[in-house]
XYZ file of C-alpha atoms in Angstrom:
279
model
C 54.845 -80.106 9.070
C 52.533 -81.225 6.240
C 49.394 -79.722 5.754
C 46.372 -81.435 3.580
C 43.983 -79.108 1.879
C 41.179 -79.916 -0.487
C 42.004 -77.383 -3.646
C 38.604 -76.320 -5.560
C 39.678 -76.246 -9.416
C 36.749 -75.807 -12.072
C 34.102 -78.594 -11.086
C 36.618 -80.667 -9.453
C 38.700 -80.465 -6.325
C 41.509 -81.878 -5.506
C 43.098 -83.137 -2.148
C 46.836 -81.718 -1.881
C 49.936 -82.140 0.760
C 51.703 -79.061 1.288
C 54.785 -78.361 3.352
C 57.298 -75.137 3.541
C 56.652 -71.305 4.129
C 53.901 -69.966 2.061
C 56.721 -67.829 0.770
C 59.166 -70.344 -0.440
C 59.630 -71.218 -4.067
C 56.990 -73.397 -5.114
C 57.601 -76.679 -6.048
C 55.076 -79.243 -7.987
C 55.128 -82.737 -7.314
C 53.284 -85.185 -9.570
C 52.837 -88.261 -8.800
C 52.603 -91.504 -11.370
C 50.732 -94.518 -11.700
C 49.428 -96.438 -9.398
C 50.507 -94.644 -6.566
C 49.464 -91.511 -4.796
C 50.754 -88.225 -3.339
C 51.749 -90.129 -0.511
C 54.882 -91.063 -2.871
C 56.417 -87.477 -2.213
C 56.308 -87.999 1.682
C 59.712 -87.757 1.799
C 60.429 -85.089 -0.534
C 57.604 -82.925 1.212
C 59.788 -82.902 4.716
C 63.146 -82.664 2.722
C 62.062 -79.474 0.696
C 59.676 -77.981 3.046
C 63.110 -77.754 5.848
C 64.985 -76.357 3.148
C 62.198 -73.503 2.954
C 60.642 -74.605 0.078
C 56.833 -74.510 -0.738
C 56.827 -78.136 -1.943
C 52.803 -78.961 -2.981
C 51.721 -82.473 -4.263
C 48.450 -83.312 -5.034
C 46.605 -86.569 -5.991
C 45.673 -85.833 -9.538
C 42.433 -86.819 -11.452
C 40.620 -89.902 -10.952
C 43.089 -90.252 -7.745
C 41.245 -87.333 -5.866
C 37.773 -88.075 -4.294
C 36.525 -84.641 -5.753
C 38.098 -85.342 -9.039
C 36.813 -88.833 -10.573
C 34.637 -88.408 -13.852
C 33.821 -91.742 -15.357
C 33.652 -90.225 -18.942
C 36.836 -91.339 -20.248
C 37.240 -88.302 -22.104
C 37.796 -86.351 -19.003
C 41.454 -87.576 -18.467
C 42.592 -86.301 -22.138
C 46.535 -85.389 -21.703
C 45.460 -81.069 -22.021
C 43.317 -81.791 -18.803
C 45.669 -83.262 -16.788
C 48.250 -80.610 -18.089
C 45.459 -78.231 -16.993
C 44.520 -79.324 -13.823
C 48.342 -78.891 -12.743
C 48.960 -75.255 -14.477
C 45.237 -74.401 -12.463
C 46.579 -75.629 -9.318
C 49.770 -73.042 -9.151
C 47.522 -70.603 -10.150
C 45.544 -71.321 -7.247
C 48.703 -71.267 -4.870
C 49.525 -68.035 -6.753
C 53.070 -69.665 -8.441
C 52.719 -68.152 -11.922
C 56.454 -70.053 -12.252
C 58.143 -72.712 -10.351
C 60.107 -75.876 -9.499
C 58.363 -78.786 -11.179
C 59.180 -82.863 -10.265
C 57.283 -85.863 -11.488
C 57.433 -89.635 -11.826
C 55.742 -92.120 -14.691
C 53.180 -90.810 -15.849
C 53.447 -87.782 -13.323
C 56.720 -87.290 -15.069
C 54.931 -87.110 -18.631
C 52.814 -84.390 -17.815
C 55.625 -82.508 -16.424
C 57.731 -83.093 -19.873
C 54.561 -81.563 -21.897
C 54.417 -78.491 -19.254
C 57.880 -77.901 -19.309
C 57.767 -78.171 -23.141
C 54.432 -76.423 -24.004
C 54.509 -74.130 -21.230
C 58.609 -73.102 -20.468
C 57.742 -69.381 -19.132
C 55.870 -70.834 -15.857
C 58.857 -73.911 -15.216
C 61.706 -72.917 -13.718
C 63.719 -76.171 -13.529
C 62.497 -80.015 -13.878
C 63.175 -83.058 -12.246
C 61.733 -86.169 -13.666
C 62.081 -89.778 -12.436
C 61.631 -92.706 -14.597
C 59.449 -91.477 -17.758
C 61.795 -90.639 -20.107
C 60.855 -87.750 -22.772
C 57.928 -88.231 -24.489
C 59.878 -87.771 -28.015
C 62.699 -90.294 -26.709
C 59.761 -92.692 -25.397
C 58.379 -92.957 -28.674
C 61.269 -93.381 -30.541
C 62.603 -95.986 -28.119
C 59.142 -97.951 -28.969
C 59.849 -98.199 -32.318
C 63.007 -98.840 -32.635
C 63.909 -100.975 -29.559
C 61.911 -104.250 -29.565
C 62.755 -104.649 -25.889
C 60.899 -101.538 -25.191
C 57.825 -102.374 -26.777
C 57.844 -105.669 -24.393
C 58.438 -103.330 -21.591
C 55.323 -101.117 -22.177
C 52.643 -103.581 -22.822
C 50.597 -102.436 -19.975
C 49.419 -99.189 -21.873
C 48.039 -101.582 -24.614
C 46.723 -103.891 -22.366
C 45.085 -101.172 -20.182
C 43.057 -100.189 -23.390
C 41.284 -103.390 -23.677
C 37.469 -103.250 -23.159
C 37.044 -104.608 -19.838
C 40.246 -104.359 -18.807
C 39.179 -101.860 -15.997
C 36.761 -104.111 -14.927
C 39.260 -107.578 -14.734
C 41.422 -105.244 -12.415
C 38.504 -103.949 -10.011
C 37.114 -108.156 -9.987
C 41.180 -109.194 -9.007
C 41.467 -107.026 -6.278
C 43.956 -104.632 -8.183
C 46.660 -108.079 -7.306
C 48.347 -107.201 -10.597
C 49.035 -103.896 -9.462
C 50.252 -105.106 -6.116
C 52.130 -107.706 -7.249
C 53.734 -105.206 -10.137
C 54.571 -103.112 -6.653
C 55.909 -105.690 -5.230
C 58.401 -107.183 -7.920
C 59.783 -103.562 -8.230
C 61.042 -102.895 -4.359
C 58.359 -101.086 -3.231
C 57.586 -101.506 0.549
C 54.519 -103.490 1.733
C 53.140 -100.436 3.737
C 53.321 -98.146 0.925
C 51.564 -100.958 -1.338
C 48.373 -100.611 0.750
C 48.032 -97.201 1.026
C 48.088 -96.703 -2.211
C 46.052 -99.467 -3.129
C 43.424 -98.205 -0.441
C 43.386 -95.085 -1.938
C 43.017 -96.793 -5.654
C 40.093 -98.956 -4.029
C 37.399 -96.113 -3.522
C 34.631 -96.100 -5.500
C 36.179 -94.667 -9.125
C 39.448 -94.900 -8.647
C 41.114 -97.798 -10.199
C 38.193 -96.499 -13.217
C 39.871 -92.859 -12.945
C 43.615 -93.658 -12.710
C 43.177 -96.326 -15.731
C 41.696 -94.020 -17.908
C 44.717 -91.714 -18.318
C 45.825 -94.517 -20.524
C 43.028 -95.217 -22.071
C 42.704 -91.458 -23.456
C 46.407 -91.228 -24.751
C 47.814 -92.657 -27.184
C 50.574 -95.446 -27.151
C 52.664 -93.124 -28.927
C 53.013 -89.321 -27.735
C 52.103 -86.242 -30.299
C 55.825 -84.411 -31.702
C 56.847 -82.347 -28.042
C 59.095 -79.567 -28.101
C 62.376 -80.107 -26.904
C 63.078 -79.000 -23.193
C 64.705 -75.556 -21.960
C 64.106 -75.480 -18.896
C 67.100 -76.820 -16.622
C 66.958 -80.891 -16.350
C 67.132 -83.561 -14.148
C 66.545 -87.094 -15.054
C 66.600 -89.982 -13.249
C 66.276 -94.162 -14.381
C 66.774 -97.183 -11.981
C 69.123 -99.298 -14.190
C 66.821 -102.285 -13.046
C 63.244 -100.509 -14.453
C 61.183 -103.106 -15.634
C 59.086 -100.291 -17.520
C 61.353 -98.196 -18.810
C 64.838 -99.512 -20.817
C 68.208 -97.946 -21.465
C 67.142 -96.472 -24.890
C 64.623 -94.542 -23.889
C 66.281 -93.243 -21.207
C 69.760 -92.470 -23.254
C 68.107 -91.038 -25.707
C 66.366 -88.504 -23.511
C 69.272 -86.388 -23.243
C 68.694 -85.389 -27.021
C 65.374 -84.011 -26.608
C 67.012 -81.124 -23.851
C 68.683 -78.114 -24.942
C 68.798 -76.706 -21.377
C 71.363 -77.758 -18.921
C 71.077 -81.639 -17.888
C 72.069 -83.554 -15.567
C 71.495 -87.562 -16.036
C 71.538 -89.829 -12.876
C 70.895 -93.694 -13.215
C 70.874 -95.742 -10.029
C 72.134 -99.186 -9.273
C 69.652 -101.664 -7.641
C 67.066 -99.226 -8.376
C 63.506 -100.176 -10.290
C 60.780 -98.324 -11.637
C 59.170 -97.166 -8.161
C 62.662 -95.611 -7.183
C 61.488 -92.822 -5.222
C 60.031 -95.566 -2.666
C 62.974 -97.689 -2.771
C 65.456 -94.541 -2.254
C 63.538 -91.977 -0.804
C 66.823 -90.071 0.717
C 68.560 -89.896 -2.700
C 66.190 -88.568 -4.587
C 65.170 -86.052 -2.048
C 68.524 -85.216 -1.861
C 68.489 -85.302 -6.080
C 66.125 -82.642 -6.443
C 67.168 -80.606 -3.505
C 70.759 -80.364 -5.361
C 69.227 -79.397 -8.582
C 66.734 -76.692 -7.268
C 69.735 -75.316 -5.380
C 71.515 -75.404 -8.564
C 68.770 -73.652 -10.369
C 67.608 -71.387 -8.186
């Protein structure tokens, strides 16, 4: 069974699936852009009957308590924050931590700038920050692949994509594999007032390029859809070099950037393997 709760955290709250015994290891799942908590569905039942305490929230500007217009508000140390708050408030001072996109990013930078609370990692997709970066400058393809995060910086882009309906981002869904059920929910969700605004920002306060992150210690899984239209087969390669903890890299055939909609039973059973791995 899944339960929703609305999590107070500072001046925010934040709406949060949970499923498992309240005294199974905790897992974190963060979701990416543009989709919603409703992403882990799947993962929720899988870990949760495997006794688990699997807990995904929607994340700023995806939350209805948790939408500040300043742009300011979704600097990378405040997302980072908002997650490391949210254990706290589940009382996990360590534990199991998965992500996708951009999900997955903040997940590199807690695993990297926080190791003592992670116990293992399982990203999808968003390859290490360091290998990200390095795969932008030196792999021209790559560059193509990520010019949303420049074009998601331009002054009214935020508007354009509230006046169209968010059709780019459906149609982006679409091209990648991803179900036309799970398309509207999480474009329903991305439709409240502040949303689209919200989830938009977090690239509008990064940078195109990540700050120098540590390299990872905590034990790794990584997994790329060999047909990603975001993300290419440098940057995920050379993600492997940026782990000093055990790793484990999985890429899929037929698989895009949305993988975890297109193969929900694999990467359940993915990250299932590696907590039991990594207990």
């Amino acid at each position: 069974m899944v339960e929703t709760r609305v999590i107070p955290i500072g001046e925010h709250s934040f709406t949060v699936d949970v499923a498992g015994p309240a005294n199974g290891a905790p897992v974190l799942l963060l979701h990416g852009f543009p989709q919603t908590r409703h992403m882990w569905r799947d993962q929720l039942d899988a870990l949760g009957r495997r006794g688990y305490r699997a807990i995904a929230p929607d994340q700023r500007g995806y939350s209805a308590g948790a939408r500040p217009a300043d742009v300011e508000a979704y600097a990378t140390g405040l997302l980072i924050a908002d997650a490391l708050a949210l254990m706290d408030a589940f009382g996990a001072p360590r534990f199991h931590l998965v992500g996708h996109d951009w999900g997955g990013q903040i997940a590199w930078l807690i695993a990297a700038g926080h190791a003592e609370r992670v116990r293992s990692i399982s990203i999808f997709s968003r390859p290490h920050p360091a290998a990200f970066a390095r795969a932008l400058r030196e792999d021209p393809l790559q560059a193509e692949r990520s010019g949303h995060h420049r074009a998601f910086r331009e002054g009214d882009a935020v508007a354009r994509m509230r006046q169209a309906g968010l059709k780019p981002l459906r149609d982006a869904l679409d091209r990648q594999g991803v179900p036309a059920a799970e398309v509207a929910i999480y474009m329903e969700t991305l439709m409240q007032p502040g949303a689209i605004e919200g989830a938009m920002n977090w690239y509008r306060a990064s940078g195109l390029v990540a700050e120098a992150t540590a390299k990872i210690v905590a034990p790794t899984l990584y997994v790329w859809g060999r047909d990603d239209a975001t993300v290419g087969a440098a940057a995920a390669a050379l993600t492997e070099q940026y782990v000093t903890g055990s790793y484990r890299f999985e890429a899929i055939d037929g698989a895009g950037h949305f993988l975890i909609d297109q193969f929900p039973r694999r990467a359940s059973d993915l990250i299932v393997e590696h907590l039991r791995d990594h207990a």
